[in-house]
mmCIF file of C-alpha atoms in Angstrom:
data_model
loop_
_atom_site.group_PDB
_atom_site.id
_atom_site.type_symbol
_atom_site.label_atom_id
_atom_site.label_comp_id
_atom_site.label_asym_id
_atom_site.label_seq_id
_atom_site.Cartn_x
_atom_site.Cartn_y
_atom_site.Cartn_z
ATOM 1 C CA MET A 1 130.225 88.932 19.992
ATOM 2 C CA GLU A 2 127.615 86.315 20.686
ATOM 3 C CA LEU A 3 128.214 84.268 23.812
ATOM 4 C CA PHE A 4 126.381 81.024 23.155
ATOM 5 C CA TYR A 5 125.252 78.786 25.977
ATOM 6 C CA TYR A 6 122.062 76.963 26.900
ATOM 7 C CA ARG A 7 119.361 79.214 28.292
ATOM 8 C CA GLY A 8 116.491 77.231 29.775
ATOM 9 C CA THR A 9 113.141 78.368 31.092
ATOM 10 C CA LYS A 10 114.502 78.033 34.640
ATOM 11 C CA PRO A 11 117.901 78.958 36.092
ATOM 12 C CA ASN A 12 120.593 76.276 36.087
ATOM 13 C CA PHE A 13 123.894 76.706 37.887
ATOM 14 C CA GLY A 14 126.249 75.260 35.269
ATOM 15 C CA ASP A 15 124.755 77.198 32.373
ATOM 16 C CA ASP A 16 124.428 80.420 34.333
ATOM 17 C CA LEU A 17 128.149 80.408 35.148
ATOM 18 C CA ASN A 18 128.731 81.706 31.626
ATOM 19 C CA GLU A 19 127.453 85.158 32.553
ATOM 20 C CA LEU A 20 129.890 85.323 35.451
ATOM 21 C CA VAL A 21 132.996 83.864 33.810
ATOM 22 C CA TRP A 22 133.280 85.327 30.324
ATOM 23 C CA PRO A 23 132.650 89.045 30.977
ATOM 24 C CA ALA A 24 135.366 88.857 33.642
ATOM 25 C CA ILE A 25 137.845 86.797 31.608
ATOM 26 C CA LEU A 26 137.527 88.180 28.065
ATOM 27 C CA SER A 27 138.484 91.740 27.156
ATOM 28 C CA SER A 28 135.935 94.284 25.966
ATOM 29 C CA GLY A 29 137.564 94.110 22.539
ATOM 30 C CA VAL A 30 136.378 90.524 22.106
ATOM 31 C CA PHE A 31 132.808 91.495 22.967
ATOM 32 C CA GLU A 32 132.869 94.265 20.348
ATOM 33 C CA ILE A 33 133.337 91.889 17.395
ATOM 34 C CA ASP A 34 129.955 91.446 15.715
ATOM 35 C CA ASP A 35 130.659 88.265 13.757
ATOM 36 C CA LEU A 36 132.330 86.292 16.550
ATOM 37 C CA VAL A 37 130.619 83.442 18.429
ATOM 38 C CA ILE A 38 132.106 82.053 21.632
ATOM 39 C CA VAL A 39 130.686 78.634 22.532
ATOM 40 C CA GLY A 40 131.138 78.562 26.282
ATOM 41 C CA ILE A 41 130.433 76.362 29.272
ATOM 42 C CA GLY A 42 127.987 73.478 28.883
ATOM 43 C CA SER A 43 127.183 70.297 26.958
ATOM 44 C CA ILE A 44 126.398 72.274 23.819
ATOM 45 C CA LEU A 45 129.040 71.063 21.374
ATOM 46 C CA SER A 46 126.373 69.251 19.374
ATOM 47 C CA GLU A 47 124.548 69.515 16.077
ATOM 48 C CA GLU A 48 121.297 70.192 17.905
ATOM 49 C CA TRP A 49 122.578 73.331 19.616
ATOM 50 C CA ILE A 50 125.237 74.911 17.420
ATOM 51 C CA GLY A 51 124.788 73.294 14.026
ATOM 52 C CA LYS A 52 122.911 76.473 13.107
ATOM 53 C CA PHE A 53 126.190 78.400 12.899
ATOM 54 C CA GLU A 54 127.350 76.403 9.874
ATOM 55 C CA GLY A 55 127.313 78.711 6.867
ATOM 56 C CA SER A 56 126.548 81.747 9.020
ATOM 57 C CA GLY A 57 129.714 83.524 7.993
ATOM 58 C CA LYS A 58 130.650 83.965 11.635
ATOM 59 C CA THR A 59 133.908 83.005 13.312
ATOM 60 C CA VAL A 60 132.969 80.271 15.798
ATOM 61 C CA VAL A 61 135.324 79.596 18.719
ATOM 62 C CA ILE A 62 134.902 76.610 21.050
ATOM 63 C CA LEU A 63 136.205 77.464 24.512
ATOM 64 C CA GLY A 64 135.662 74.798 27.165
ATOM 65 C CA ALA A 65 132.377 73.290 25.951
ATOM 66 C CA GLY A 66 131.660 69.577 25.753
ATOM 67 C CA THR A 67 129.592 67.164 23.703
ATOM 68 C CA SER A 68 126.535 65.298 25.013
ATOM 69 C CA TYR A 69 122.819 64.849 24.331
ATOM 70 C CA ASP A 70 123.494 64.560 20.576
ATOM 71 C CA LEU A 71 126.227 63.986 17.986
ATOM 72 C CA PRO A 72 128.902 66.655 17.496
ATOM 73 C CA PRO A 73 128.159 69.419 14.957
ATOM 74 C CA LYS A 74 128.998 68.532 11.364
ATOM 75 C CA ALA A 75 130.894 71.795 10.859
ATOM 76 C CA VAL A 76 133.167 71.488 13.899
ATOM 77 C CA SER A 77 136.278 70.956 11.754
ATOM 78 C CA LYS A 78 135.694 74.376 10.169
ATOM 79 C CA TRP A 79 135.672 76.207 13.490
ATOM 80 C CA LEU A 80 138.381 77.318 15.911
ATOM 81 C CA VAL A 81 138.412 74.651 18.598
ATOM 82 C CA LYS A 82 140.646 76.120 21.305
ATOM 83 C CA ALA A 83 139.555 73.913 24.204
ATOM 84 C CA VAL A 84 136.981 71.234 24.917
ATOM 85 C CA ARG A 85 135.803 69.770 28.223
ATOM 86 C CA GLY A 86 137.759 66.531 28.124
ATOM 87 C CA PRO A 87 139.251 63.606 26.185
ATOM 88 C CA LEU A 88 135.931 61.974 25.253
ATOM 89 C CA THR A 89 134.679 65.128 23.563
ATOM 90 C CA ALA A 90 138.074 65.624 21.929
ATOM 91 C CA LYS A 91 138.061 62.055 20.655
ATOM 92 C CA VAL A 92 134.518 62.131 19.305
ATOM 93 C CA ILE A 93 135.243 65.306 17.286
ATOM 94 C CA GLY A 94 138.584 63.915 16.094
ATOM 95 C CA MET A 95 140.719 66.602 17.787
ATOM 96 C CA PRO A 96 142.579 64.947 20.699
ATOM 97 C CA GLU A 97 144.857 67.964 21.052
ATOM 98 C CA ALA A 98 141.880 70.133 22.079
ATOM 99 C CA ALA A 99 141.214 68.243 25.321
ATOM 100 C CA ILE A 100 141.808 70.596 28.250
ATOM 101 C CA THR A 101 138.923 70.791 30.737
ATOM 102 C CA ASP A 102 135.625 72.546 31.449
ATOM 103 C CA GLY A 103 135.637 76.303 31.022
ATOM 104 C CA ALA A 104 134.349 76.817 34.573
ATOM 105 C CA ILE A 105 137.910 76.267 35.827
ATOM 106 C CA LEU A 106 138.465 79.896 34.813
ATOM 107 C CA LEU A 107 136.652 80.927 37.990
ATOM 108 C CA ALA A 108 140.100 80.491 39.551
ATOM 109 C CA ALA A 109 141.810 82.636 36.915
ATOM 110 C CA LYS A 110 140.934 86.025 38.316
ATOM 111 C CA PRO A 111 140.745 87.274 41.922
ATOM 112 C CA GLY A 112 137.251 88.179 43.046
ATOM 113 C CA LEU A 113 135.334 85.711 40.888
ATOM 114 C CA LEU A 114 135.072 83.270 43.781
ATOM 115 C CA PRO A 115 134.099 84.241 47.327
ATOM 116 C CA ASP A 116 136.618 83.801 50.120
ATOM 117 C CA ARG A 117 136.417 80.452 51.858
ATOM 118 C CA SER A 118 135.033 80.566 55.399
ATOM 119 C CA ASP A 119 135.839 78.299 58.306
ATOM 120 C CA GLY A 120 132.430 76.653 58.093
ATOM 121 C CA GLY A 121 132.059 72.918 58.089
ATOM 122 C CA ASP A 122 128.954 72.420 55.981
ATOM 123 C CA VAL A 123 128.403 69.363 53.844
ATOM 124 C CA VAL A 124 126.558 70.708 50.816
ATOM 125 C CA PHE A 125 124.146 68.527 48.852
ATOM 126 C CA MET A 126 123.179 69.510 45.295
ATOM 127 C CA PRO A 127 120.968 67.214 43.165
ATOM 128 C CA HIS A 128 120.642 67.595 39.402
ATOM 129 C CA HIS A 129 117.817 69.942 38.493
ATOM 130 C CA ARG A 130 115.937 67.074 36.832
ATOM 131 C CA SER A 131 115.980 65.122 40.098
ATOM 132 C CA ILE A 132 114.052 67.850 41.878
ATOM 133 C CA ARG A 133 110.659 66.202 41.494
ATOM 134 C CA SER A 134 108.505 64.973 44.389
ATOM 135 C CA ALA A 135 111.104 64.373 47.097
ATOM 136 C CA ARG A 136 111.555 66.888 49.903
ATOM 137 C CA TRP A 137 115.281 67.224 49.313
ATOM 138 C CA GLU A 138 115.794 70.162 51.654
ATOM 139 C CA HIS A 139 114.211 68.170 54.492
ATOM 140 C CA ILE A 140 116.121 65.003 53.547
ATOM 141 C CA ALA A 141 119.445 66.855 53.394
ATOM 142 C CA ASP A 142 118.788 68.506 56.743
ATOM 143 C CA ARG A 143 118.029 65.131 58.358
ATOM 144 C CA ALA A 144 121.286 63.815 56.901
ATOM 145 C CA GLY A 145 123.225 66.730 58.419
ATOM 146 C CA MET A 146 123.716 68.473 55.090
ATOM 147 C CA ARG A 147 122.910 71.852 53.582
ATOM 148 C CA PHE A 148 120.643 71.600 50.546
ATOM 149 C CA VAL A 149 121.641 73.817 47.628
ATOM 150 C CA SER A 150 119.503 73.855 44.500
ATOM 151 C CA PRO A 151 121.169 74.194 41.087
ATOM 152 C CA GLN A 152 118.310 76.593 40.315
ATOM 153 C CA GLN A 153 119.449 79.115 42.923
ATOM 154 C CA PRO A 154 121.325 82.243 41.752
ATOM 155 C CA VAL A 155 125.003 81.616 41.001
ATOM 156 C CA ASP A 156 126.192 83.975 43.739
ATOM 157 C CA ASP A 157 124.078 82.158 46.336
ATOM 158 C CA VAL A 158 125.497 78.789 45.300
ATOM 159 C CA LEU A 159 129.076 80.061 45.420
ATOM 160 C CA GLN A 160 128.531 81.542 48.876
ATOM 161 C CA ALA A 161 127.150 78.209 50.088
ATOM 162 C CA PHE A 162 130.165 76.396 48.652
ATOM 163 C CA ALA A 163 132.504 78.876 50.345
ATOM 164 C CA GLY A 164 131.327 77.561 53.724
ATOM 165 C CA ALA A 165 131.553 73.892 52.762
ATOM 166 C CA LYS A 166 134.032 71.205 53.735
ATOM 167 C CA LEU A 167 132.463 68.737 51.268
ATOM 168 C CA VAL A 168 130.152 68.958 48.261
ATOM 169 C CA VAL A 169 127.911 65.978 47.483
ATOM 170 C CA THR A 170 126.511 66.544 44.016
ATOM 171 C CA GLU A 171 124.583 64.989 41.178
ATOM 172 C CA ALA A 172 125.030 68.199 39.160
ATOM 173 C CA MET A 173 128.364 67.991 37.343
ATOM 174 C CA HIS A 174 129.127 71.683 37.702
ATOM 175 C CA GLY A 175 128.676 71.295 41.427
ATOM 176 C CA ALA A 176 131.731 69.021 41.311
ATOM 177 C CA ILE A 177 133.598 71.221 38.821
ATOM 178 C CA VAL A 178 133.163 74.348 40.917
ATOM 179 C CA ALA A 179 133.953 72.497 44.147
ATOM 180 C CA ASP A 180 137.163 71.223 42.539
ATOM 181 C CA THR A 181 137.963 74.735 41.341
ATOM 182 C CA MET A 182 137.463 76.034 44.901
ATOM 183 C CA ARG A 183 139.612 73.097 46.127
ATOM 184 C CA ILE A 184 136.762 71.567 48.115
ATOM 185 C CA PRO A 185 136.513 67.750 48.194
ATOM 186 C CA TRP A 186 133.461 66.437 46.386
ATOM 187 C CA VAL A 187 131.500 63.233 45.855
ATOM 188 C CA PRO A 188 129.508 62.449 42.692
ATOM 189 C CA VAL A 189 126.121 60.857 43.301
ATOM 190 C CA MET A 190 123.447 59.354 41.086
ATOM 191 C CA ILE A 191 119.772 59.743 41.977
ATOM 192 C CA SER A 192 118.268 59.357 38.524
ATOM 193 C CA PRO A 193 119.317 56.539 36.174
ATOM 194 C CA ALA A 194 119.449 59.230 33.454
ATOM 195 C CA PHE A 195 122.836 60.191 34.970
ATOM 196 C CA ASP A 196 124.944 61.405 32.019
ATOM 197 C CA GLU A 197 128.037 59.243 32.130
ATOM 198 C CA PHE A 198 129.519 60.737 28.950
ATOM 199 C CA LYS A 199 129.817 64.296 30.227
ATOM 200 C CA TRP A 200 130.850 63.264 33.748
ATOM 201 C CA ARG A 201 133.561 60.879 32.552
ATOM 202 C CA ASP A 202 134.688 63.451 29.982
ATOM 203 C CA TRP A 203 135.377 66.000 32.729
ATOM 204 C CA THR A 204 136.723 63.656 35.415
ATOM 205 C CA SER A 205 139.138 62.165 32.884
ATOM 206 C CA SER A 206 140.351 65.656 32.022
ATOM 207 C CA MET A 207 141.255 66.185 35.691
ATOM 208 C CA GLU A 208 142.676 62.657 36.095
ATOM 209 C CA VAL A 209 140.102 61.748 38.734
ATOM 210 C CA PRO A 210 138.152 58.437 38.697
ATOM 211 C CA LEU A 211 134.382 58.486 38.258
ATOM 212 C CA ARG A 212 132.742 56.513 41.071
ATOM 213 C CA PRO A 213 129.263 57.882 41.704
ATOM 214 C CA ALA A 214 127.408 56.742 44.798
ATOM 215 C CA THR A 215 123.746 55.811 44.391
ATOM 216 C CA ILE A 216 121.200 57.838 46.372
ATOM 217 C CA SER A 217 117.600 56.658 46.760
ATOM 218 C CA ALA A 218 114.949 58.808 45.102
ATOM 219 C CA GLY A 219 113.504 60.076 48.390
ATOM 220 C CA HIS A 220 109.874 59.621 47.315
ATOM 221 C CA GLY A 221 107.824 56.600 46.273
ATOM 222 C CA THR A 222 106.560 58.250 43.100
ATOM 223 C CA ASP A 223 110.080 59.098 41.991
ATOM 224 C CA GLU A 224 111.255 55.582 42.818
ATOM 225 C CA TRP A 225 108.563 54.268 40.466
ATOM 226 C CA VAL A 226 109.616 56.728 37.732
ATOM 227 C CA TYR A 227 113.304 55.859 38.040
ATOM 228 C CA ALA A 228 112.586 52.130 38.010
ATOM 229 C CA ARG A 229 110.770 52.554 34.707
ATOM 230 C CA MET A 230 113.621 54.664 33.327
ATOM 231 C CA GLN A 231 116.160 52.060 34.397
ATOM 232 C CA THR A 232 114.213 49.327 32.626
ATOM 233 C CA ILE A 233 114.104 51.358 29.404
ATOM 234 C CA LEU A 234 117.821 52.165 29.537
ATOM 235 C CA SER A 235 118.703 48.533 30.237
ATOM 236 C CA ARG A 236 116.745 47.435 27.178
ATOM 237 C CA HIS A 237 118.973 49.755 25.145
ATOM 238 C CA GLY A 238 122.162 48.393 26.728
ATOM 239 C CA ILE A 239 122.841 51.487 28.830
ATOM 240 C CA VAL A 240 124.232 51.088 32.344
ATOM 241 C CA PRO A 241 124.264 54.677 33.658
ATOM 242 C CA GLU A 242 127.777 54.853 35.081
ATOM 243 C CA ARG A 243 129.554 51.799 33.651
ATOM 244 C CA THR A 244 129.174 51.887 29.871
ATOM 245 C CA LEU A 245 132.183 54.001 28.875
ATOM 246 C CA ASN A 246 135.909 54.104 29.529
ATOM 247 C CA GLU A 247 138.703 56.450 28.489
ATOM 248 C CA ALA A 248 140.190 53.931 26.030
ATOM 249 C CA ILE A 249 137.033 53.612 23.925
ATOM 250 C CA ALA A 250 137.536 54.178 20.186
ATOM 251 C CA GLN A 251 136.093 57.161 18.332
ATOM 252 C CA ASP A 252 133.617 55.118 16.275
ATOM 253 C CA ALA A 253 132.387 53.380 19.430
ATOM 254 C CA LEU A 254 131.847 56.763 21.097
ATOM 255 C CA VAL A 255 129.803 57.937 18.142
ATOM 256 C CA GLU A 256 127.687 54.784 18.314
ATOM 257 C CA TYR A 257 127.203 55.288 22.057
ATOM 258 C CA LEU A 258 125.961 58.857 21.551
ATOM 259 C CA LYS A 259 123.617 57.687 18.785
ATOM 260 C CA LYS A 260 122.193 55.004 21.061
ATOM 261 C CA ARG A 261 122.121 56.935 24.351
ATOM 262 C CA PHE A 262 120.534 60.057 22.882
ATOM 263 C CA ASP A 263 118.385 58.505 20.203
ATOM 264 C CA PRO A 264 115.227 60.650 19.904
ATOM 265 C CA SER A 265 112.955 57.673 20.551
ATOM 266 C CA LEU A 266 114.855 56.815 23.746
ATOM 267 C CA LYS A 267 114.763 60.417 24.937
ATOM 268 C CA ARG A 268 111.002 60.518 24.334
ATOM 269 C CA ALA A 269 110.502 57.248 26.198
ATOM 270 C CA LEU A 270 112.421 58.567 29.214
ATOM 271 C CA LEU A 271 110.488 61.830 29.224
ATOM 272 C CA GLN A 272 107.231 59.887 29.148
ATOM 273 C CA CYS A 273 108.077 58.134 32.426
ATOM 274 C CA ARG A 274 105.595 60.174 34.391
ATOM 275 C CA PRO A 275 103.229 58.889 37.060
ATOM 276 C CA SER A 276 99.508 59.106 36.438
ATOM 277 C CA ARG A 277 97.435 61.525 38.487
ATOM 278 C CA ALA A 278 95.906 58.589 40.355
ATOM 279 C CA ARG A 279 99.362 57.303 41.313
ATOM 280 C CA ARG A 280 100.401 60.760 42.555
ATOM 281 C CA VAL A 281 97.256 61.055 44.683
ATOM 282 C CA PHE A 282 97.736 57.555 46.035
ATOM 283 C CA ALA A 283 101.369 58.351 46.928
ATOM 284 C CA LYS A 284 100.272 61.381 48.940
ATOM 285 C CA LEU A 285 97.914 59.222 50.980
ATOM 286 C CA LEU A 286 100.648 56.758 51.880
ATOM 287 C CA PHE A 287 102.419 58.879 54.485
ATOM 288 C CA PRO A 288 104.284 55.911 56.075
ATOM 289 C CA ALA A 289 105.598 54.921 52.655
ATOM 290 C CA ARG A 290 106.879 58.470 52.113
ATOM 291 C CA ARG A 291 108.669 58.334 55.443
ATOM 292 C CA LEU A 292 110.324 55.076 54.425
ATOM 293 C CA ALA A 293 111.446 56.486 51.063
ATOM 294 C CA GLU A 294 112.890 59.523 52.801
ATOM 295 C CA SER A 295 114.662 57.383 55.391
ATOM 296 C CA ARG A 296 116.381 55.440 52.609
ATOM 297 C CA ALA A 297 117.655 58.646 51.005
ATOM 298 C CA ILE A 298 118.782 60.016 54.377
ATOM 299 C CA ALA A 299 120.728 56.827 55.113
ATOM 300 C CA ASP A 300 122.356 56.937 51.677
ATOM 301 C CA LEU A 301 123.465 60.556 52.132
ATOM 302 C CA LYS A 302 124.862 59.859 55.600
ATOM 303 C CA LYS A 303 126.878 56.981 54.173
ATOM 304 C CA VAL A 304 128.246 59.142 51.368
ATOM 305 C CA ALA A 305 129.318 61.873 53.806
ATOM 306 C CA VAL A 306 131.776 59.510 55.507
ATOM 307 C CA GLY A 307 132.887 57.638 52.394
ATOM 308 C CA PRO A 308 135.597 58.301 49.786
ATOM 309 C CA THR A 309 135.927 61.867 48.483
ATOM 310 C CA PHE A 310 137.576 63.263 45.374
ATOM 311 C CA LEU A 311 139.715 66.259 44.453
ATOM 312 C CA SER A 312 142.071 66.712 41.530
ATOM 313 C CA ASP A 313 145.795 66.786 42.207
ATOM 314 C CA PRO A 314 147.050 70.381 42.696
ATOM 315 C CA LYS A 315 149.618 69.986 39.917
ATOM 316 C CA VAL A 316 147.009 68.670 37.485
ATOM 317 C CA PHE A 317 144.659 71.487 38.423
ATOM 318 C CA ALA A 318 147.348 74.134 37.935
ATOM 319 C CA ALA A 319 148.321 72.692 34.540
ATOM 320 C CA LYS A 320 144.705 72.613 33.325
ATOM 321 C CA LEU A 321 144.061 76.152 34.527
ATOM 322 C CA GLN A 322 147.185 77.385 32.741
ATOM 323 C CA ALA A 323 146.178 75.566 29.533
ATOM 324 C CA MET A 324 142.732 77.177 29.647
ATOM 325 C CA LYS A 325 144.283 80.609 30.212
ATOM 326 C CA GLU A 326 146.448 80.028 27.144
ATOM 327 C CA ALA A 327 143.375 79.112 25.105
ATOM 328 C CA VAL A 328 141.757 82.389 26.171
ATOM 329 C CA ALA A 329 144.950 84.254 25.225
ATOM 330 C CA GLU A 330 144.756 82.717 21.749
ATOM 331 C CA VAL A 331 141.244 84.129 21.336
ATOM 332 C CA GLU A 332 142.484 87.549 22.440
ATOM 333 C CA ASP A 333 145.327 87.284 19.903
ATOM 334 C CA LEU A 334 142.861 86.324 17.184
ATOM 335 C CA VAL A 335 140.898 89.515 17.759
ATOM 336 C CA ARG A 336 143.997 91.668 18.221
ATOM 337 C CA ASN A 337 145.714 90.453 15.051
ATOM 338 C CA ALA A 338 142.681 90.123 12.766
ATOM 339 C CA ARG A 339 141.813 92.769 10.226
ATOM 340 C CA VAL A 340 138.622 94.191 11.693
ATOM 341 C CA ASP A 341 136.463 96.343 9.407
ATOM 342 C CA SER A 342 134.530 99.439 10.395
ATOM 343 C CA GLY A 343 131.484 97.355 11.193
ATOM 344 C CA LYS A 344 133.381 95.531 13.932
ATOM 345 C CA ARG A 345 133.576 92.340 11.898
ATOM 346 C CA ILE A 346 136.580 90.078 11.436
ATOM 347 C CA ALA A 347 137.316 90.705 7.754
ATOM 348 C CA SER A 348 138.161 87.825 5.437
ATOM 349 C CA LYS A 349 141.825 87.500 4.579
#
């Protein structure tokens, strides 16, 4: 079996959860099937990432993934869609019945996957990996009375940090998903204007929680300049980072949003928002300005720590976890009941 998820050049918490969850949740029999592809946790239900499986002759199963960064794969209707991250993904692929929640909820499905909660009272702060630029986030978090946790740390280290937390403040969506799964209150924040509203609202809607991200200053003058440029570009394209979508939006409007938000020319323009070398050198010389930028971020984090927090209702959480377990059971039944040939392939009926 091929477990498909995004593998970047650097670690990333949400993606790396796949290697913890699926070997513990799926039986060895599933892993022995050569022509089976499980599309797991992540925003990978797109033509860019899994369109390659069309015509491969493999049985493709979608299990908790979501759409973003591109349009859905053209062949999705030919695959076994057992569960997707939320109602926006389900709507954009035309399968509303597949909306369950993110596959990372399965961390709660088996004892031992999550560390025991401690009596600690940490407030954990996790930015998105793309917001780790020039700002001294560890220093800023410490000054705000928080514990900085990078999404590029090993999964076990992140989970241990969460186990001692009373609150998780996060720009990384899987920081919120795992906090919710561990039943820790969380707060979504937005540092970069490239905040992905589609995937966030997809998941929060699945858990019946509102999406109200708090804005955190960039923490460094150079990054403030970069984000201001990005915001200008997004505004020209009609994108307001956290207020463009709603759960009632029609399927065709969602498709148009994805086309516009992740248009290759827009993505290139955002990636090109980099400061010149001269600007970076100049920023280093302006120590007072750096202190001011950091003080703004510190003040923002302190405000968030005493503001509204979020956590899905226990009954909603239990229902979503049970639905995801049932989706996994359907995959196990598929393998158990299929005619499997001597080459460990699911034979055609």
